[in-house]
């Protein structure tokens, strides 16, 4: 049997032709010189910094390609079970520095560049971030790729090669302005176009029924075609030869589609249609945690999922002979597919489509396979993030898939009815089709029904999934819901971002922690070693100076590096409560203005993007900037308080911000942040957390100990109780003089004299609604911040706590998270390739 639509012909392999057997690469310095001439066509006199970046990238790339080919060959030969991570987002950031680090080439590259009169840091800075993601969910996918390669798991990522990634944020007159992220303007050395790996993706058309083997079969006809073309990006593991693949799909117009109009002489129309088709992979939607019902977005999802599943099946089929139905049985032993949120959950229907319509397997048999292949990760409980699509739109775009979903739903509801007879309300609640809001397809329900395992991303979140969002499903499928707490890759977030701290730890306990973070625990006794604490403090100070320099360069604000660097960097969202942080800033400002002495000097740094259509989030950015303008200019304040909004927060900025932070703000309303991963990056870089008992903060507290973290605010049950009993924010406003003063100032236009009513809506919202309970948590937050300020003055005690935070971070390595997925969900063993 052969995969339909398959155009790539996988060449027959002859093991004697191994190209990798005798490759010998020149030393890095020589590679740089050669690539400068042969790849960039420049002499060293004429070379620009970009030419040097390119020469360095080509040089490092040669090394990665060598291992990449070997890995691909070994996977082909050994035919292990493969893990496929499907994600609409991969926030991978810069490639050169990370690849050099993972391949162990950093020192050689630094020396090679230095010998040629170039600086490594300046060279890597030329590279644009690959910002193919919004925030935590996309960065998690990138960290997971790093861990899977590092742990020698035969895995691949699949996503979209957006021509424009996450918008670039600039701040003009205090307001967010979105600019296109033309990251591919100068080409991308790290991707390999694979013209031979392309698939037809279909949209629209209709379904016809025809007889087949005495039954009725369906066929999707008259569809429009788009071509998905592969671009491959290497994913090198750390301290291993393994280099996995990230395959990103770009939309290309199908050739015959164009020619029709060209032949009619209607060139313009042909070009327009080509552009419309190719727009599928044009932009990443900047839409973190909020529903977006755009047709193009559904097209994006189906486009990349269909291409990926066709590719997965093509690979499965070319590695074995499939003659009969029986031969398909091993499919779940050979592939595991992880759905990164509901965005790729159409994959459940697409797999059925491929198996039943294209490969002519019986429905029940195919459904049996699907149920062993897919697993789904949920990343949020926010109702506004739960994807649904109108049945009309869905049926127009993917008529056959809608039929398939109806059939899946029919059989699912039948099963539920069998186990819970007569519970009509239950059937309504769990149906994949929501009949109560104008007939919509609930993608989360499709994902749950089609997956063998569903996981949340932190212990609390997974418990809440079971008790709220998926409570019915937990009854229907006992044991299907589980937890895998998120993690971060220590390669990028410690080794690469914080070479100072890495060097210090390595000197103390040796290099093992770099490959296996559990070794970092060995620094625990050094928290009581005065010399170590001193060295630790020096590293932190140097990182703060580096950050202060960068901030001065991008914002013009001069910082006092001896002040407490209090940092909140993440997407701007009401539930993350950047506003609560602002209320604290204004409280401090008022205390300074009222003559209070002896306060700990602070620099409060914010960073993050607001979705362009999220008016309240944009208002919050503006308020931060307006407050900063007043506070930073006030001579009474001096350098006791500074406020900074760091523009265009992205992965490369994060690499400077995390190591330079003293205090990590993780202050979401309890029960709203699924996990958070910035909280882990901060603590690993020696910042102390001020946070609520939310998301992974709960587990960070467990690891570092109650005495090494600042916890405040209502717990999840308390939040629920307060809301149930009728929360009245005005009670808190009237009962707290400092809070009242702060809100009155903001409402009266103190920070917006040219437009006094500018923030009336923010204050009205807090006083009349306050969905995220800022006012209820204010007093506790302020009190805890006061303790933070006090403790910071005892620098030695502070550093001791910071050391203990670093020492206890091993749970939050993405290697641990991937170990959990491998063992409990994918059933693959690390290093079995
Ligand atoms: C991201 C994007 C979109 C969208 O574009 O529509 C919708 C939802 C998300 C999203 N991101 N949902 N949850 C997240 C974040 O995921 C990370 C990684 O698990 C968690 O640490 C965060 O708590 C969660 O908000």
Short mmCIF file of C-alpha atoms in Angstrom, two decimals, residues 49 176 197 215 229 357 398 415 526 533 571 581 610 616 699 738 760:
data_model
loop_
_atom_site.label_atom_id
_atom_site.label_comp_id
_atom_site.label_asym_id
_atom_site.label_seq_id
_atom_site.Cartn_x
_atom_site.Cartn_y
_atom_site.Cartn_z
CA UNK A 49 28.93 41.79 11.37
CA UNK A 176 2.05 49.34 22.54
CA UNK A 197 8.62 16.63 0.99
CA UNK A 215 -21.02 -0.99 2.11
CA UNK A 229 6.13 22.15 1.74
CA UNK A 357 -11.05 7.00 3.43
CA UNK A 398 -13.78 20.44 5.99
CA UNK A 415 -21.12 4.71 25.01
CA UNK A 526 27.27 25.81 49.92
CA UNK A 533 27.67 33.16 48.81
CA UNK A 571 2.20 38.02 28.41
CA UNK A 581 2.09 45.00 40.77
CA UNK A 610 -0.67 42.34 24.83
CA UNK A 616 -7.63 46.15 28.69
CA UNK A 699 5.42 22.85 43.55
CA UNK A 738 -3.36 53.04 51.07
CA UNK A 760 -11.26 55.56 34.81
#
